[in-house]
XYZ file of C-alpha atoms in Angstrom:
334
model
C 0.000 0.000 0.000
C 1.391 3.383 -1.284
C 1.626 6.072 1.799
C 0.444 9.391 1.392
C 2.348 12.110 1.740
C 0.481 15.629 3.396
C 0.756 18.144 1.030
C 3.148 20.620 1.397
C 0.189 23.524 1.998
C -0.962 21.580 4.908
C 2.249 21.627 6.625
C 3.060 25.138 5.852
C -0.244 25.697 7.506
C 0.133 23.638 10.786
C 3.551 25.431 10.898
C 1.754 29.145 10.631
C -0.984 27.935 13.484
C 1.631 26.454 15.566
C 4.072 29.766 15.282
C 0.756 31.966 15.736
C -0.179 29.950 18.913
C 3.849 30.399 20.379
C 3.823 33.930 19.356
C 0.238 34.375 21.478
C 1.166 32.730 24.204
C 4.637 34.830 24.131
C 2.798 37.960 23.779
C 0.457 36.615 26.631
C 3.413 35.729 29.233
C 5.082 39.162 28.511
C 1.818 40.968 28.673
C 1.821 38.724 32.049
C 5.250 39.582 33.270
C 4.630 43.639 32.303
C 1.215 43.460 34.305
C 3.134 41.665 37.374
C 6.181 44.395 36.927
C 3.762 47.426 37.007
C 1.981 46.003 39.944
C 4.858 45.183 41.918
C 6.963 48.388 40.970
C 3.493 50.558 42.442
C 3.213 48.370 45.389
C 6.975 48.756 45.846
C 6.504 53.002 45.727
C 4.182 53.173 47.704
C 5.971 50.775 50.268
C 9.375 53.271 50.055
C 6.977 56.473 49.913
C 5.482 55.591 53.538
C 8.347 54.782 55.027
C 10.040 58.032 53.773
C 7.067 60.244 54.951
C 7.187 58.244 58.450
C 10.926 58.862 58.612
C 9.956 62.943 57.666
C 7.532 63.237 60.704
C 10.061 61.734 63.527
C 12.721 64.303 64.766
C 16.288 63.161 64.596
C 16.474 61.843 68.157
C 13.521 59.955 67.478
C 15.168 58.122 64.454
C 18.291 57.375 66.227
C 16.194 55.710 69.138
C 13.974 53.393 67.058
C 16.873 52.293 64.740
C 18.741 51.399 67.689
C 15.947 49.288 69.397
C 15.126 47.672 65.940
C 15.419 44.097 66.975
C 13.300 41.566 66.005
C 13.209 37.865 63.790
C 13.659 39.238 59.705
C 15.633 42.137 60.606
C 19.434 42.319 59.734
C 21.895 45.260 60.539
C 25.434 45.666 59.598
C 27.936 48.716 59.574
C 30.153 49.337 57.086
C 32.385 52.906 57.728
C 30.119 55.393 58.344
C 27.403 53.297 56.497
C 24.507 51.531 58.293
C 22.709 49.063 56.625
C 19.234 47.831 57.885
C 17.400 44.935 55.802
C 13.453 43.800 56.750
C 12.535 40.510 55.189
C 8.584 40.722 54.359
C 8.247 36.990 54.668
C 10.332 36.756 58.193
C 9.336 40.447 59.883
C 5.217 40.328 61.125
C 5.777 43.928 62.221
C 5.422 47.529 61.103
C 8.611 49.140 60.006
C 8.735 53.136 59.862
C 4.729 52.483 60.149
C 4.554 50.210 57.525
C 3.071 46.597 56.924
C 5.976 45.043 54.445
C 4.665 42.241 52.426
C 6.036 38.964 52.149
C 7.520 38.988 48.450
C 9.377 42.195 49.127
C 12.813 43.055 51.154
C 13.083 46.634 52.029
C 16.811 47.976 53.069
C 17.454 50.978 54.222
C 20.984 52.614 54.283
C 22.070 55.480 56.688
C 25.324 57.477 56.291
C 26.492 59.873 58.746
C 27.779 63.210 57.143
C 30.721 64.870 58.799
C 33.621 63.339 60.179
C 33.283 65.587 63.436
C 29.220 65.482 64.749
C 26.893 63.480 64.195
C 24.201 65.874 62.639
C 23.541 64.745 59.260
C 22.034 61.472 57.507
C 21.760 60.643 54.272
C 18.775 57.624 54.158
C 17.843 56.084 50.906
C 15.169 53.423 50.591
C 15.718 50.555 48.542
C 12.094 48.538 48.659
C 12.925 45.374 46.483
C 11.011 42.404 44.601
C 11.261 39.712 41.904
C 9.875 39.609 38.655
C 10.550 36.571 36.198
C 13.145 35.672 38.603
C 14.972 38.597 38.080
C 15.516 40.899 41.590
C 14.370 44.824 40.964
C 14.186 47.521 42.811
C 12.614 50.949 43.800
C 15.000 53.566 45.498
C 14.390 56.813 47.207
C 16.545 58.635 49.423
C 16.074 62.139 51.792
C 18.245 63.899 53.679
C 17.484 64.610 57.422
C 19.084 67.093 60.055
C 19.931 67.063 63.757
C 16.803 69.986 64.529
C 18.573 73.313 65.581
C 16.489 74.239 68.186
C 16.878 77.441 69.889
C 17.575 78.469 73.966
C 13.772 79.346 73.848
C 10.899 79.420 71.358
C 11.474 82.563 69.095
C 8.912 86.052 69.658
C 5.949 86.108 67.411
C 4.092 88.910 66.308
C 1.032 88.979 64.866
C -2.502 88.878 65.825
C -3.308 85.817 67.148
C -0.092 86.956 69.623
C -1.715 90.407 70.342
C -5.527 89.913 70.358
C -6.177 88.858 73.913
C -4.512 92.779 74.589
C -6.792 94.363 72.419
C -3.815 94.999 70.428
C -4.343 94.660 66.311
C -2.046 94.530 63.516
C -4.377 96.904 61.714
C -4.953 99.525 64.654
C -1.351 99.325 66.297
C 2.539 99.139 64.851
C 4.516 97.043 66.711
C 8.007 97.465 66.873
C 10.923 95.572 67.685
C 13.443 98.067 69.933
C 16.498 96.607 71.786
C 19.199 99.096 74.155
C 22.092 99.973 72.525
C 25.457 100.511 74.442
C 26.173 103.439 72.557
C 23.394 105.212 71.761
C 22.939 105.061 75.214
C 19.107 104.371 74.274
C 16.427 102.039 72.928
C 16.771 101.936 69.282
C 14.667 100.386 66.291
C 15.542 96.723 65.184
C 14.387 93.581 63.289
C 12.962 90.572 64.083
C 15.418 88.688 62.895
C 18.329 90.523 64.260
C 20.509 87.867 66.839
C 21.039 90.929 69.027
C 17.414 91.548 69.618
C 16.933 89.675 73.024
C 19.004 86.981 74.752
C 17.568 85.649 77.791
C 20.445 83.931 79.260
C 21.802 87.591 79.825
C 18.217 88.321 81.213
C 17.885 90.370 77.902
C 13.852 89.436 77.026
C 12.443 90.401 73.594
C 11.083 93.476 73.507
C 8.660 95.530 71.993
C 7.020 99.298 71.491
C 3.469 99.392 70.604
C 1.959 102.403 68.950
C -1.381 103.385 67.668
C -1.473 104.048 64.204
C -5.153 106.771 64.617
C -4.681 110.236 66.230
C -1.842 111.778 67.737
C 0.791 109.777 66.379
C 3.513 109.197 69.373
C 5.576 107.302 67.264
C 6.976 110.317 66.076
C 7.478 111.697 69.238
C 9.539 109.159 70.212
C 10.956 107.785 67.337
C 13.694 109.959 65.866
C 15.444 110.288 62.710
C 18.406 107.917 63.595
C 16.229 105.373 64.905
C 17.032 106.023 68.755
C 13.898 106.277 71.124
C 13.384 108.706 73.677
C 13.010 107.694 76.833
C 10.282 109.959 77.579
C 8.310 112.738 75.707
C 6.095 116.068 76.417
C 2.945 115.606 75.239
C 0.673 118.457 75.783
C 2.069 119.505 79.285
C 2.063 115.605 80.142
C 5.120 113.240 80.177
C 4.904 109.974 78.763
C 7.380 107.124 79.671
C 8.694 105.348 76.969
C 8.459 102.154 79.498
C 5.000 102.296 79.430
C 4.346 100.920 76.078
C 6.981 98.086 75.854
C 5.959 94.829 75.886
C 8.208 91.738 76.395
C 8.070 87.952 75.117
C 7.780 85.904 77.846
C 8.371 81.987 75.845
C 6.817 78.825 77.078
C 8.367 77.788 80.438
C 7.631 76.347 83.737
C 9.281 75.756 86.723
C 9.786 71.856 88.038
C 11.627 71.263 91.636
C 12.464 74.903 91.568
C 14.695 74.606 88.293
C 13.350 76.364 85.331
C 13.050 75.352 81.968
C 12.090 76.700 78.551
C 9.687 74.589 76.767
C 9.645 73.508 73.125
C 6.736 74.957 70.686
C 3.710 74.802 72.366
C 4.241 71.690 73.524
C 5.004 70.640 77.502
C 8.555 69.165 76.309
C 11.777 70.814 78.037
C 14.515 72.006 75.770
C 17.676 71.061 77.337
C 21.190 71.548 76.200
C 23.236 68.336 74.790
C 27.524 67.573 75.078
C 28.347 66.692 71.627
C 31.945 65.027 71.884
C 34.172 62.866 69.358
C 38.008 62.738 68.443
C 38.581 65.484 71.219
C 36.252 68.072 70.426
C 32.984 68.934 71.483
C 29.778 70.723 70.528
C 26.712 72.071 72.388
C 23.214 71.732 71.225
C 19.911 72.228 72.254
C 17.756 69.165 72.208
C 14.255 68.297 73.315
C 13.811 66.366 77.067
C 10.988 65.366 79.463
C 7.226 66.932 79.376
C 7.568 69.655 82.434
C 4.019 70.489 83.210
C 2.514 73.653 83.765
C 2.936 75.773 86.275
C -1.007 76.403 86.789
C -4.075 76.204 85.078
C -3.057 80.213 84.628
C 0.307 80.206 83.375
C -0.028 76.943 81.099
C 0.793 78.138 77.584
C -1.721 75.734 75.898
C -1.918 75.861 71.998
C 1.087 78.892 72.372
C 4.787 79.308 72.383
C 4.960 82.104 74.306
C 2.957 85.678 74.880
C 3.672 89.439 75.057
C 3.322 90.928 78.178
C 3.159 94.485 79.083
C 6.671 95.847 80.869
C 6.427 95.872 84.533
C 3.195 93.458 84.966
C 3.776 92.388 87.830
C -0.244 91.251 88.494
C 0.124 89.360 85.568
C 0.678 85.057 86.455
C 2.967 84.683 83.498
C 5.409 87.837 84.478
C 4.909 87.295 88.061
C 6.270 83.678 87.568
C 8.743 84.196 84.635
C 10.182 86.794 87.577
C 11.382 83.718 89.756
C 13.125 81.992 87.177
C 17.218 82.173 86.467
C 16.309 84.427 83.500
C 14.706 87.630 85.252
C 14.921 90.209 86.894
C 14.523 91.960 83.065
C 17.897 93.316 81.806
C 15.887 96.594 81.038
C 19.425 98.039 80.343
């Protein structure tokens, strides 16, 4: 019996349906792959992007302290220089890290450099929040820089309304003007706000300001001159007014705690207390954040403020009365 032989158009065509079929189910497993990428990649980002913006909120003591307590099963650390290297294992670690849930198909490591050979007051951090696709490790990186916070001796004067209104002083009815003593001048004279010499309260030298209406007789000119000393006291039809009477001083949020005083941070109840600094035989002060210090009394408490303006001399007032008995008064008037 003679065999047949499939004709050559039949082959051709089982060879075009059978190349079709590969190329569709190539098509379909890249298609696959790409979907799996993009999916991963935006999970990844959004992983990094949380744990940046957690990292953003926490103040630089705060970072320090949870890095260093990090210790539980699918963490790793190692040092390397100035280079630390932290690595969380999704499918090992069951907790938060920075605030956030890491799934088990991704590794997150985080690397921390110290800037400056000297102090420790600079990181670089970069995020590296990593995961497989086709067997093939990827990654999505971001990176921030954060500072050791320069905080001041005390919260910084503020002027403006909200500062003012419980006076019955307004921005739109009064000037207010910053005035410090000047050595020679041998008087008040005009300054800035942002001037350094403008008040310094471990010399007992509190912020200060003169407060002038802007409608009728306008004293400012009386007392204001050219140069931009201050008299210390004017005629004013027959009368004589005392410069002293309308200064008003920044008294920042403090309180007192076993008869040691301490200025408080923002308008919060946390003491801001002064840090040693020391490495390879130098050493640097800063001021730092400490313990909550709670308020003096229900009227001298500073809530929701960082400080308030106080009329020279008030001694009725509880704020003055009680910023008097801390290291920082009497007022250096001048």
């Amino acid at each position: 019996m003679k065999k047949k032989i499939m004709p050559l158009e039949i082959i051709f065509s089982i060879i075009v349906v059978c190349s079709i079929i590969f190329c569709i189910t190539l098509i379909s497993f890249e298609i696959k792959i790409s979907s799996q990428r993009i999916n991963k990649k935006s999970e990844a980002a959004l992983i990094s992007s949380s744990i940046l913006e957690n990292i953003k909120i926490r103040n630089f003591d705060d970072i320090e302290k949870y890095i260093e307590e990090l210790s539980y099963v699918g963490i790793s650390k190692r040092i390397e220089g100035n280079v630390q290297y932290i690595t969380v294992y999704g499918n090992e670690f069951s907790e938060n890290f920075f605030g956030t849930q890491i799934p088990s198909d991704y590794i997150v490591e985080l690397q921390i450099e110290n800037y400056g050979e000297q102090f420790n007051l600079v990181k670089n951090i970069k995020v590296a929040v990593k995961y497989s696709v086709n067997k093939k490790v990827e990654s999505v990186d971001v990176s921030t820089v954060i500072e050791r916070e320069n905080i001041g001796e005390c919260n910084s004067p503020v002027i403006n309304d909200e500062y003012f209104n419980s006076l019955g002083i307004y921005l739109d009815d009064y000037e207010i003007i910053p005035i410090k003593y000047s050595e020679n001048d041998n008087s008040y004279v005009v300054t800035s706000a942002d001037d350094i010499e403008w008040y310094n309260y471990s010399s007992k030298k509190w912020a200060k300001v003169v407060v002038f209406s802007r409608e009728g007789d306008s004293l400012k000119d009386l007392f204001l001159n050219q140069d931009g000393t201050l008299n210390e006291n004017v005629n004013y039809y027959n009368s004589i007014l005392d410069l002293k009477n309308y200064i008003y001083v920044w008294i920042p949020n403090f309180s007192i705690k076993d008869d040691i005083s301490y200025f408080r941070y923002g308008t919060g109840k946390k003491a801001i207390k002064m840090e040693l600094l020391y490495t390879n035989n130098k050493f640097l002060y800063l001021n730092k954040t400490g313990e909550d210090v709670k308020d003096i009394s229900e009227e001298c408490s500073f809530e929701g403020i960082s400080g308030v303006w106080k009329k020279l001399g008030d001694e009725e007032d509880a704020y003055y009365k009680n910023f008097n008995l801390t290291k920082y008064a009497p007022i250096n008037i001048y």
